[in-house]
């Protein structure tokens, strides 16, 4: 008879050891290099190799993870990671994630987890309210904005083809009436990926010219009709700029087009009195995608899709089988792309519950003020800021493309803070995205010093 796994008798000690390791990690995050050393990354090889034939004590597994895995992490949960658009993790959502792991709920059906379903319902409603979107939306809590774009665009595909007398979920796209998808020239790659997954085509899109901040030009829109999906953007990943939704949405909706908004981070500006004006007009759209692991700092992974016509979302995502028990209330699996899924709505609920309205607005305002501080300091040091710093994104050029790339490389190697490069409308730049609730003014000043030193020696 095989031996019982060495689990239950040591569980308390094991979880306490994991909590200790996690706490030590977080307590040391400010002193750690932001990026791991090459030696730490090389040591990961010792976690590979053949799967052991037999059991390993869970404490030994945890030891391996902590001794070899921890040093090769990137300190994105600290205050000096400015790459991509990456938030930290609020204490309440981190603690909730631990509890969610203990609960190990399957959030696909309400009967499997009343807690997960109820908190997901509430969290979706809170997000809708915070973003100033219409009542009655259908919603999904997914892994990120890429899947949120996918989910919302699936609802759009359903609605437009249903109007044209075509049942896309049952009959597929072969022979379907054609749809036109309109995107801005500076569309995020995740929209294109979602369009590819949906059979609508990554390159089979009409691109609308953008201005020097990446905003779709309202005066350059093509013909729109009731077979058109128009994708707007609230917060360009490079510049932070917002498409002029107020100028576009009324006309698009009057033409019968479906307006979708990729607002992965920018839509959260709606929570702040100071920045809300940037999101004006986006509430007129038909669907919205956003992320909670970006500006709200809920931790990975957490994206949200909201759709004005809840029935269209349900029609595109619904799953039915005799063994899947349906209750009278909202069943998560009718609105999300997955059936089985972890209860990430609980972490979303917990993070938002801890922040409240004012806490969310404060993160938006503080990180945007940090971005302006970066821009002012780097400009003062003689470097060119390529964008209007409207929210939390800064693009800086240190001179030629070669010099900028060399400065970014130096900065990354040094490990005080982390930024990546980009190419913005033909100009090589370094991107600074201030998205973490952890970033302090001292982090900004220390990082700025490191950036200037890297640029001077590049
Ligand atoms: C505007 C925009 N849309 C979509 C995404 C994709 O988000 P995710 O990585 O959560 O799928 C991003 C990521 O930065 C983004 O900035």
Tab-separated table of C-alpha atoms and ligand atoms in Angstrom:
chain	number	residue	atom	x	y	z
A	1	UNK	CA	0.000	0.000	0.000
A	2	UNK	CA	1.422	3.458	-0.857
A	3	UNK	CA	2.317	5.655	2.091
A	4	UNK	CA	-0.077	8.496	2.885
A	5	UNK	CA	1.265	11.870	1.727
A	6	UNK	CA	3.093	13.625	4.567
A	7	UNK	CA	0.571	16.430	4.789
A	8	UNK	CA	-1.930	16.873	7.541
A	9	UNK	CA	0.089	16.403	10.701
A	10	UNK	CA	2.523	19.164	9.757
A	11	UNK	CA	0.090	21.497	8.055
A	12	UNK	CA	0.061	24.145	10.761
A	13	UNK	CA	3.845	24.269	10.905
A	14	UNK	CA	4.082	24.326	7.117
A	15	UNK	CA	1.651	27.225	6.704
A	16	UNK	CA	3.317	29.118	9.528
A	17	UNK	CA	6.674	28.633	7.774
A	18	UNK	CA	5.168	29.896	4.506
A	19	UNK	CA	3.736	32.943	6.292
A	20	UNK	CA	7.139	33.591	7.899
A	21	UNK	CA	8.915	33.364	4.552
A	22	UNK	CA	6.361	35.653	2.903
A	23	UNK	CA	6.618	38.207	5.702
A	24	UNK	CA	10.416	38.162	5.618
A	25	UNK	CA	10.261	38.667	1.849
A	26	UNK	CA	7.975	41.663	2.125
A	27	UNK	CA	9.910	43.125	5.067
A	28	UNK	CA	13.104	43.050	3.011
A	29	UNK	CA	11.598	44.247	-0.269
A	30	UNK	CA	12.812	47.839	0.066
A	31	UNK	CA	16.419	46.741	0.574
A	32	UNK	CA	16.404	44.072	-2.119
A	33	UNK	CA	17.698	44.629	-5.632
A	34	UNK	CA	14.633	45.120	-7.826
A	35	UNK	CA	15.909	42.504	-10.266
A	36	UNK	CA	17.596	39.258	-9.309
A	37	UNK	CA	21.313	38.709	-9.815
A	38	UNK	CA	22.358	36.488	-12.760
A	39	UNK	CA	23.572	33.945	-10.171
A	40	UNK	CA	20.111	33.761	-8.595
A	41	UNK	CA	18.514	33.232	-11.994
A	42	UNK	CA	21.069	30.548	-12.883
A	43	UNK	CA	20.321	28.724	-9.615
A	44	UNK	CA	16.732	28.146	-10.786
A	45	UNK	CA	18.119	25.272	-12.831
A	46	UNK	CA	18.330	23.281	-9.612
A	47	UNK	CA	14.504	23.323	-9.426
A	48	UNK	CA	14.322	21.547	-12.783
A	49	UNK	CA	15.346	18.009	-13.613
A	50	UNK	CA	13.353	14.833	-13.455
A	51	UNK	CA	10.244	14.628	-11.289
A	52	UNK	CA	11.157	12.590	-8.195
A	53	UNK	CA	9.762	9.078	-8.299
A	54	UNK	CA	8.382	9.362	-4.781
A	55	UNK	CA	7.131	11.784	-2.172
A	56	UNK	CA	8.913	14.882	-0.932
A	57	UNK	CA	8.153	16.389	2.432
A	58	UNK	CA	6.152	19.632	1.856
A	59	UNK	CA	8.538	21.462	4.205
A	60	UNK	CA	11.385	20.528	1.908
A	61	UNK	CA	9.362	21.765	-1.078
A	62	UNK	CA	8.795	25.101	0.688
A	63	UNK	CA	12.479	25.306	1.590
A	64	UNK	CA	13.458	24.836	-2.061
A	65	UNK	CA	10.996	27.484	-3.171
A	66	UNK	CA	12.148	29.991	-0.620
A	67	UNK	CA	15.885	29.371	-0.884
A	68	UNK	CA	16.030	29.219	-4.683
A	69	UNK	CA	12.779	30.730	-5.949
A	70	UNK	CA	12.682	33.837	-3.744
A	71	UNK	CA	16.096	35.271	-4.770
A	72	UNK	CA	15.133	35.025	-8.462
A	73	UNK	CA	11.916	37.024	-8.117
A	74	UNK	CA	11.543	40.581	-9.353
A	75	UNK	CA	10.568	42.977	-6.568
A	76	UNK	CA	7.371	44.176	-8.254
A	77	UNK	CA	5.610	44.286	-4.903
A	78	UNK	CA	8.041	46.953	-3.704
A	79	UNK	CA	8.030	50.652	-4.522
A	80	UNK	CA	10.684	50.950	-7.241
A	81	UNK	CA	9.415	48.820	-10.103
A	82	UNK	CA	8.263	51.081	-12.925
A	83	UNK	CA	8.155	48.637	-15.838
A	84	UNK	CA	5.096	47.765	-17.941
A	85	UNK	CA	2.000	48.750	-15.874
A	86	UNK	CA	2.376	46.715	-12.705
A	87	UNK	CA	0.678	47.427	-9.423
A	88	UNK	CA	1.706	46.033	-6.061
A	89	UNK	CA	-0.542	44.009	-3.806
A	90	UNK	CA	-2.574	45.639	-1.047
A	91	UNK	CA	-2.347	43.921	2.353
A	92	UNK	CA	-6.083	43.160	2.409
A	93	UNK	CA	-6.086	41.460	-0.983
A	94	UNK	CA	-2.880	39.559	-0.183
A	95	UNK	CA	-4.360	38.267	3.059
A	96	UNK	CA	-7.557	37.407	1.188
A	97	UNK	CA	-5.513	35.469	-1.374
A	98	UNK	CA	-4.050	33.340	1.417
A	99	UNK	CA	-7.503	32.605	2.736
A	100	UNK	CA	-8.772	31.879	-0.780
A	101	UNK	CA	-5.983	29.315	-1.143
A	102	UNK	CA	-7.052	27.673	2.094
A	103	UNK	CA	-10.684	27.677	1.014
A	104	UNK	CA	-9.675	26.342	-2.435
A	105	UNK	CA	-13.045	27.301	-3.842
A	106	UNK	CA	-14.126	26.652	-7.396
A	107	UNK	CA	-15.794	29.933	-8.345
A	108	UNK	CA	-17.495	28.555	-11.452
A	109	UNK	CA	-20.879	27.796	-9.896
A	110	UNK	CA	-22.685	29.362	-6.957
A	111	UNK	CA	-23.400	25.964	-5.447
A	112	UNK	CA	-19.651	25.278	-5.320
A	113	UNK	CA	-18.980	28.481	-3.425
A	114	UNK	CA	-21.710	30.855	-2.289
A	115	UNK	CA	-18.964	33.062	-0.812
A	116	UNK	CA	-17.026	33.355	-4.060
A	117	UNK	CA	-20.168	34.047	-6.094
A	118	UNK	CA	-21.558	36.635	-3.672
A	119	UNK	CA	-18.281	38.523	-3.312
A	120	UNK	CA	-17.724	38.479	-7.085
A	121	UNK	CA	-21.205	39.976	-7.583
A	122	UNK	CA	-20.482	42.701	-5.061
A	123	UNK	CA	-16.979	43.432	-6.326
A	124	UNK	CA	-18.254	43.784	-9.898
A	125	UNK	CA	-20.892	46.215	-8.715
A	126	UNK	CA	-18.296	48.237	-6.793
A	127	UNK	CA	-16.044	48.387	-9.867
A	128	UNK	CA	-18.945	49.523	-12.034
A	129	UNK	CA	-19.815	52.258	-9.551
A	130	UNK	CA	-16.205	53.373	-9.095
A	131	UNK	CA	-15.745	53.671	-12.855
A	132	UNK	CA	-19.005	55.610	-13.246
A	133	UNK	CA	-20.549	53.043	-15.609
A	134	UNK	CA	-24.262	52.400	-16.175
A	135	UNK	CA	-26.359	50.269	-13.821
A	136	UNK	CA	-27.376	46.817	-14.982
A	137	UNK	CA	-24.098	45.831	-16.662
A	138	UNK	CA	-23.104	42.183	-16.879
A	139	UNK	CA	-19.614	41.455	-15.618
A	140	UNK	CA	-16.784	38.951	-15.534
A	141	UNK	CA	-13.744	38.674	-13.279
A	142	UNK	CA	-10.955	37.284	-15.429
A	143	UNK	CA	-7.169	37.018	-15.388
A	144	UNK	CA	-6.339	40.415	-16.846
A	145	UNK	CA	-7.225	43.056	-19.396
A	146	UNK	CA	-6.326	40.795	-22.309
A	147	UNK	CA	-9.015	38.330	-21.260
A	148	UNK	CA	-11.332	41.166	-20.286
A	149	UNK	CA	-10.977	42.566	-23.818
A	150	UNK	CA	-11.614	39.077	-25.189
A	151	UNK	CA	-14.710	38.585	-23.022
A	152	UNK	CA	-16.255	41.957	-23.821
A	153	UNK	CA	-15.498	41.624	-27.531
A	154	UNK	CA	-17.126	38.182	-27.546
A	155	UNK	CA	-20.285	39.888	-26.266
A	156	UNK	CA	-19.929	42.518	-29.004
A	157	UNK	CA	-19.516	39.811	-31.642
A	158	UNK	CA	-22.623	38.070	-30.351
A	159	UNK	CA	-24.769	41.201	-30.284
A	160	UNK	CA	-23.854	42.494	-33.728
A	161	UNK	CA	-24.250	39.136	-35.418
A	162	UNK	CA	-27.484	38.375	-33.608
A	163	UNK	CA	-28.854	41.642	-34.972
A	164	UNK	CA	-27.823	40.451	-38.414
A	165	UNK	CA	-29.720	37.210	-37.865
A	166	UNK	CA	-26.640	35.049	-37.212
A	167	UNK	CA	-26.023	32.773	-34.230
A	168	UNK	CA	-22.256	32.935	-33.868
A	169	UNK	CA	-21.966	30.771	-30.753
A	170	UNK	CA	-23.692	27.853	-32.467
A	171	UNK	CA	-22.813	28.364	-36.112
A	172	UNK	CA	-19.352	29.897	-35.872
A	173	UNK	CA	-17.974	32.566	-38.163
A	174	UNK	CA	-17.761	30.638	-41.440
A	175	UNK	CA	-20.350	32.245	-43.702
A	176	UNK	CA	-21.338	34.872	-41.126
A	177	UNK	CA	-22.133	38.434	-42.215
A	178	UNK	CA	-18.851	40.356	-42.032
A	179	UNK	CA	-18.149	42.702	-39.126
A	180	UNK	CA	-15.782	45.643	-39.292
A	181	UNK	CA	-13.505	46.302	-36.331
A	182	UNK	CA	-12.162	49.830	-35.969
A	183	UNK	CA	-9.193	50.547	-33.696
A	184	UNK	CA	-6.904	53.501	-33.080
A	185	UNK	CA	-3.418	53.562	-34.572
A	186	UNK	CA	-2.016	53.156	-31.038
A	187	UNK	CA	-4.281	50.251	-30.072
A	188	UNK	CA	-2.879	47.983	-27.351
A	189	UNK	CA	-1.593	44.641	-28.611
A	190	UNK	CA	-4.002	42.794	-26.305
A	191	UNK	CA	-7.010	44.018	-28.309
A	192	UNK	CA	-5.431	42.593	-31.445
A	193	UNK	CA	-4.713	39.329	-29.663
A	194	UNK	CA	-8.322	39.145	-28.446
A	195	UNK	CA	-9.594	39.834	-31.968
A	196	UNK	CA	-7.405	37.003	-33.252
A	197	UNK	CA	-8.785	34.595	-30.629
A	198	UNK	CA	-12.326	35.589	-31.593
A	199	UNK	CA	-11.797	34.895	-35.278
A	200	UNK	CA	-12.158	38.590	-36.080
A	201	UNK	CA	-8.537	38.884	-37.154
A	202	UNK	CA	-5.534	40.694	-35.739
A	203	UNK	CA	-4.830	42.646	-38.899
A	204	UNK	CA	-8.329	42.649	-40.400
A	205	UNK	CA	-9.018	45.975	-38.671
A	206	UNK	CA	-9.467	49.552	-39.806
A	207	UNK	CA	-6.938	51.770	-38.058
A	208	UNK	CA	-7.833	55.356	-37.262
A	209	UNK	CA	-4.920	57.825	-37.226
A	210	UNK	CA	-3.801	59.027	-33.800
A	211	UNK	CA	-2.341	62.321	-32.637
A	212	UNK	CA	1.079	62.804	-31.045
A	213	UNK	CA	-0.191	61.507	-27.680
A	214	UNK	CA	-1.707	58.393	-29.252
A	215	UNK	CA	-5.304	59.621	-29.067
A	216	UNK	CA	-7.631	58.431	-31.802
A	217	UNK	CA	-8.503	61.381	-34.052
A	218	UNK	CA	-12.259	61.957	-33.857
A	219	UNK	CA	-12.129	63.820	-37.190
A	220	UNK	CA	-10.649	60.787	-38.946
A	221	UNK	CA	-13.221	58.142	-38.068
A	222	UNK	CA	-14.298	55.874	-40.935
A	223	UNK	CA	-17.928	55.060	-41.747
A	224	UNK	CA	-19.542	53.360	-38.750
A	225	UNK	CA	-22.689	51.254	-38.818
A	226	UNK	CA	-24.444	48.476	-36.942
A	227	UNK	CA	-21.893	45.928	-38.129
A	228	UNK	CA	-18.991	47.888	-36.598
A	229	UNK	CA	-17.105	47.294	-33.376
A	230	UNK	CA	-15.204	50.445	-32.446
A	231	UNK	CA	-12.423	49.958	-29.886
A	232	UNK	CA	-11.473	53.010	-27.858
A	233	UNK	CA	-8.684	53.325	-25.345
A	234	UNK	CA	-8.709	54.943	-21.913
A	235	UNK	CA	-5.026	55.218	-20.992
A	236	UNK	CA	-2.388	54.540	-23.624
A	237	UNK	CA	0.266	52.175	-22.309
A	238	UNK	CA	3.049	54.559	-23.337
A	239	UNK	CA	1.656	58.050	-22.816
A	240	UNK	CA	-1.371	57.462	-20.573
A	241	UNK	CA	-3.488	59.465	-23.065
A	242	UNK	CA	-7.243	58.978	-23.423
A	243	UNK	CA	-9.171	58.785	-26.693
A	244	UNK	CA	-11.707	61.630	-27.040
A	245	UNK	CA	-14.674	59.460	-26.055
A	246	UNK	CA	-17.087	62.346	-25.581
A	247	UNK	CA	-16.536	63.399	-29.186
A	248	UNK	CA	-16.758	59.863	-30.579
A	249	UNK	CA	-19.280	57.836	-28.580
A	250	UNK	CA	-22.530	59.689	-29.348
A	251	UNK	CA	-21.914	59.513	-33.104
A	252	UNK	CA	-20.794	55.879	-32.959
A	253	UNK	CA	-23.794	54.801	-30.937
A	254	UNK	CA	-26.180	56.749	-33.189
A	255	UNK	CA	-24.738	54.766	-36.114
A	256	UNK	CA	-25.500	51.518	-34.273
A	257	UNK	CA	-21.843	50.606	-33.728
A	258	UNK	CA	-20.728	48.723	-30.618
A	259	UNK	CA	-18.186	50.806	-28.708
A	260	UNK	CA	-15.695	48.870	-26.599
A	261	UNK	CA	-13.228	50.544	-24.237
A	262	UNK	CA	-9.829	49.141	-23.331
A	263	UNK	CA	-9.305	50.925	-20.042
A	264	UNK	CA	-6.801	48.541	-18.486
A	265	UNK	CA	-5.553	51.190	-16.090
A	266	UNK	CA	-6.825	54.567	-17.326
A	267	UNK	CA	-10.484	54.030	-16.463
A	268	UNK	CA	-9.593	54.145	-12.749
A	269	UNK	CA	-8.912	57.874	-13.206
A	270	UNK	CA	-12.703	58.167	-12.904
A	271	UNK	CA	-12.351	57.626	-9.139
A	272	UNK	CA	-10.486	60.903	-8.627
A	273	UNK	CA	-12.084	64.366	-8.669
A	274	UNK	CA	-8.857	65.648	-10.141
A	275	UNK	CA	-8.617	63.191	-13.047
A	276	UNK	CA	-12.229	62.201	-13.707
A	277	UNK	CA	-12.555	64.622	-16.617
A	278	UNK	CA	-10.169	62.424	-18.625
A	279	UNK	CA	-12.711	59.602	-18.609
A	280	UNK	CA	-15.618	61.777	-19.700
A	281	UNK	CA	-17.675	60.089	-22.437
A	282	UNK	CA	-16.386	56.540	-21.905
A	283	UNK	CA	-19.500	55.761	-19.874
A	284	UNK	CA	-21.462	55.978	-23.137
A	285	UNK	CA	-19.759	52.858	-24.518
A	286	UNK	CA	-21.217	49.347	-24.682
A	287	UNK	CA	-18.407	47.422	-22.988
A	288	UNK	CA	-15.307	48.055	-20.920
A	289	UNK	CA	-12.195	46.077	-19.994
A	290	UNK	CA	-10.003	46.957	-17.062
A	291	UNK	CA	-7.474	45.503	-14.670
A	292	UNK	CA	-7.486	45.375	-10.910
A	293	UNK	CA	-3.874	44.171	-10.786
A	294	UNK	CA	-2.734	47.498	-12.232
A	295	UNK	CA	-3.839	50.741	-10.550
A	296	UNK	CA	-6.063	49.232	-7.822
A	297	UNK	CA	-3.132	47.072	-6.625
A	298	UNK	CA	-5.229	43.968	-6.054
A	299	UNK	CA	-2.379	41.616	-6.932
A	300	UNK	CA	-2.162	39.068	-9.742
A	301	UNK	CA	-4.253	38.071	-11.500
A	302	UNK	CA	-7.385	40.145	-11.771
A	303	UNK	CA	-9.071	41.722	-14.786
A	304	UNK	CA	-12.670	42.826	-15.196
A	305	UNK	CA	-15.036	42.955	-18.179
A	306	UNK	CA	-18.254	44.941	-17.941
A	307	UNK	CA	-20.951	44.879	-20.627
A	308	UNK	CA	-23.950	47.221	-20.790
A	309	UNK	CA	-26.148	44.506	-22.322
A	310	UNK	CA	-25.787	41.761	-19.714
A	311	UNK	CA	-27.781	39.382	-21.919
A	312	UNK	CA	-25.213	39.681	-24.714
A	313	UNK	CA	-22.404	38.783	-22.310
A	314	UNK	CA	-24.387	35.857	-20.999
A	315	UNK	CA	-25.232	34.610	-24.484
A	316	UNK	CA	-21.555	34.644	-25.455
A	317	UNK	CA	-20.221	32.948	-22.297
A	318	UNK	CA	-23.024	30.666	-21.130
A	319	UNK	CA	-22.341	26.988	-20.436
A	320	UNK	CA	-25.018	24.366	-19.826
A	321	UNK	CA	-24.825	20.659	-19.040
A	322	UNK	CA	-27.170	18.424	-17.057
A	323	UNK	CA	-24.674	18.005	-14.222
A	324	UNK	CA	-24.002	21.746	-13.817
A	325	UNK	CA	-26.481	22.847	-11.172
A	326	UNK	CA	-27.981	26.246	-11.849
A	327	UNK	CA	-29.374	28.464	-9.126
A	328	UNK	CA	-31.670	31.421	-9.493
A	329	UNK	CA	-28.963	34.004	-8.945
A	330	UNK	CA	-26.115	34.943	-11.296
A	331	UNK	CA	-23.973	31.913	-12.103
A	332	UNK	CA	-20.359	33.046	-12.645
A	333	UNK	CA	-19.766	30.502	-15.423
A	334	UNK	CA	-22.518	32.093	-17.545
A	335	UNK	CA	-20.555	35.351	-17.641
A	336	UNK	CA	-16.904	34.303	-17.537
A	337	UNK	CA	-14.947	32.442	-20.201
A	338	UNK	CA	-13.935	29.668	-17.795
A	339	UNK	CA	-15.982	27.065	-15.973
A	340	UNK	CA	-13.618	26.109	-13.138
A	341	UNK	CA	-11.677	29.080	-11.843
A	342	UNK	CA	-10.153	30.410	-8.664
A	343	UNK	CA	-12.063	32.874	-6.555
A	344	UNK	CA	-10.168	35.978	-7.590
A	345	UNK	CA	-13.319	38.032	-6.972
A	346	UNK	CA	-12.656	37.576	-3.259
A	347	UNK	CA	-9.290	39.342	-3.483
A	348	UNK	CA	-10.916	42.061	-5.561
A	349	UNK	CA	-13.634	42.458	-2.953
A	350	UNK	CA	-11.089	42.563	-0.124
A	351	UNK	CA	-8.807	45.119	-1.771
A	352	UNK	CA	-11.664	47.426	-2.721
A	353	UNK	CA	-13.275	47.016	0.709
A	354	UNK	CA	-10.040	48.148	2.316
A	355	UNK	CA	-9.532	51.093	-0.041
A	356	UNK	CA	-13.017	52.481	-0.298
A	357	UNK	CA	-13.594	55.285	-2.783
A	358	UNK	CA	-11.113	57.650	-1.201
A	359	UNK	CA	-8.322	55.072	-1.040
A	360	UNK	CA	-8.635	54.270	-4.731
A	361	UNK	CA	-8.647	57.957	-5.651
A	362	UNK	CA	-5.638	58.535	-3.428
A	363	UNK	CA	-3.594	55.862	-5.267
A	364	UNK	CA	-4.495	57.449	-8.616
A	365	UNK	CA	-3.545	60.912	-7.385
A	366	UNK	CA	-0.381	59.959	-5.515
A	367	UNK	CA	1.074	57.832	-8.338
A	368	UNK	CA	0.224	60.506	-10.910
A	369	UNK	CA	1.907	63.108	-8.749
A	370	UNK	CA	4.981	60.839	-8.553
A	371	UNK	CA	4.943	60.629	-12.366
A	372	UNK	CA	4.963	64.432	-12.601
A	373	UNK	CA	7.837	64.552	-10.097
A	374	UNK	CA	9.822	62.140	-12.279
A	375	UNK	CA	9.072	64.207	-15.374
A	376	UNK	CA	10.028	67.497	-13.711
A	377	UNK	CA	13.252	66.075	-12.269
A	378	UNK	CA	14.400	64.427	-15.495
A	379	UNK	CA	13.472	67.490	-17.531
A	380	UNK	CA	15.388	69.612	-15.023
A	381	UNK	CA	18.411	67.360	-15.514
A	382	UNK	CA	18.311	68.140	-19.248
A	383	UNK	CA	16.422	65.141	-20.602
A	384	UNK	CA	13.443	65.248	-22.946
A	385	UNK	CA	9.987	64.153	-21.794
A	386	UNK	CA	8.147	62.861	-24.864
A	387	UNK	CA	4.560	62.835	-23.567
A	388	UNK	CA	2.140	65.126	-21.801
A	389	UNK	CA	2.152	63.531	-18.359
A	390	UNK	CA	-1.604	63.337	-17.838
A	391	UNK	CA	-1.666	60.433	-15.375
A	392	UNK	CA	0.992	57.953	-14.198
A	393	UNK	CA	2.997	57.321	-17.391
A	394	UNK	CA	6.220	59.110	-18.380
A	395	UNK	CA	8.313	58.709	-21.528
A	396	UNK	CA	11.845	60.050	-21.352
A	397	UNK	CA	14.579	60.204	-23.946
A	398	UNK	CA	18.191	60.442	-22.779
A	399	UNK	CA	19.379	61.530	-26.237
A	400	UNK	CA	19.969	59.197	-29.156
A	401	UNK	CA	18.280	55.785	-29.331
A	402	UNK	CA	21.633	54.145	-28.519
A	403	UNK	CA	22.201	56.335	-25.490
A	404	UNK	CA	18.667	55.785	-24.189
A	405	UNK	CA	18.936	52.012	-24.605
A	406	UNK	CA	22.346	51.984	-22.932
A	407	UNK	CA	20.974	53.998	-19.993
A	408	UNK	CA	18.031	51.593	-19.606
A	409	UNK	CA	20.413	48.621	-19.679
A	410	UNK	CA	22.615	50.175	-16.993
A	411	UNK	CA	19.642	51.023	-14.839
A	412	UNK	CA	18.304	47.480	-15.088
A	413	UNK	CA	21.696	45.980	-14.262
A	414	UNK	CA	22.202	48.217	-11.280
A	415	UNK	CA	18.967	47.053	-9.617
A	416	UNK	CA	17.931	50.180	-7.661
A	417	UNK	CA	14.802	50.525	-9.759
A	418	UNK	CA	13.496	49.011	-12.985
A	419	UNK	CA	12.204	50.553	-16.202
A	420	UNK	CA	12.006	49.235	-19.747
A	421	UNK	CA	12.418	50.886	-23.108
A	422	UNK	CA	9.837	51.452	-25.791
A	423	UNK	CA	9.575	53.103	-29.164
A	424	UNK	CA	7.049	55.904	-29.195
A	425	UNK	CA	6.074	57.112	-32.670
A	426	UNK	CA	9.583	56.498	-33.948
A	427	UNK	CA	11.453	57.735	-30.853
A	428	UNK	CA	13.237	55.327	-28.534
A	429	UNK	CA	12.336	56.140	-24.952
A	430	UNK	CA	12.381	54.812	-21.422
A	431	UNK	CA	8.919	54.189	-19.945
A	432	UNK	CA	8.199	55.023	-16.326
A	433	UNK	CA	4.877	53.681	-15.077
A	434	UNK	CA	4.122	54.547	-11.454
A	435	UNK	CA	1.428	52.056	-10.541
A	436	UNK	CA	2.298	50.677	-7.116
A	437	UNK	CA	0.644	51.844	-3.913
A	438	UNK	CA	4.050	51.220	-2.288
A	439	UNK	CA	5.955	53.930	-4.171
A	440	UNK	CA	6.962	56.809	-1.900
A	441	UNK	CA	8.452	60.180	-2.734
A	442	UNK	CA	11.762	58.828	-1.392
A	443	UNK	CA	11.503	55.942	-3.900
A	444	UNK	CA	10.944	58.457	-6.687
A	445	UNK	CA	13.943	60.570	-5.678
A	446	UNK	CA	16.252	57.587	-5.206
A	447	UNK	CA	15.145	56.089	-8.539
A	448	UNK	CA	15.487	59.393	-10.330
A	449	UNK	CA	19.038	59.692	-9.046
A	450	UNK	CA	19.764	56.214	-10.406
A	451	UNK	CA	18.211	57.121	-13.784
A	452	UNK	CA	20.275	60.286	-14.112
A	453	UNK	CA	23.450	58.455	-13.089
A	454	UNK	CA	22.707	55.705	-15.650
A	455	UNK	CA	22.095	58.284	-18.374
A	456	UNK	CA	25.261	60.227	-17.516
A	457	UNK	CA	27.424	57.139	-17.685
A	458	UNK	CA	25.741	55.634	-20.781
B	1	LIG	C1	-4.087	49.621	-22.384
B	1	LIG	C2	-3.803	48.188	-22.024
B	1	LIG	N1	-4.638	47.225	-22.430
B	1	LIG	C3	-4.435	45.927	-22.129
B	1	LIG	C4	-3.349	45.528	-21.404
B	1	LIG	C5	-3.139	44.067	-21.110
B	1	LIG	O1	-3.342	43.802	-19.762
B	1	LIG	P1	-3.024	42.365	-19.111
B	1	LIG	O2	-1.546	42.219	-19.171
B	1	LIG	O3	-3.555	42.482	-17.727
B	1	LIG	O4	-3.728	41.327	-19.903
B	1	LIG	C6	-2.440	46.497	-20.956
B	1	LIG	C7	-1.239	46.109	-20.199
B	1	LIG	O5	-0.417	46.914	-19.841
B	1	LIG	C8	-2.690	47.858	-21.263
B	1	LIG	O6	-1.863	48.829	-20.845
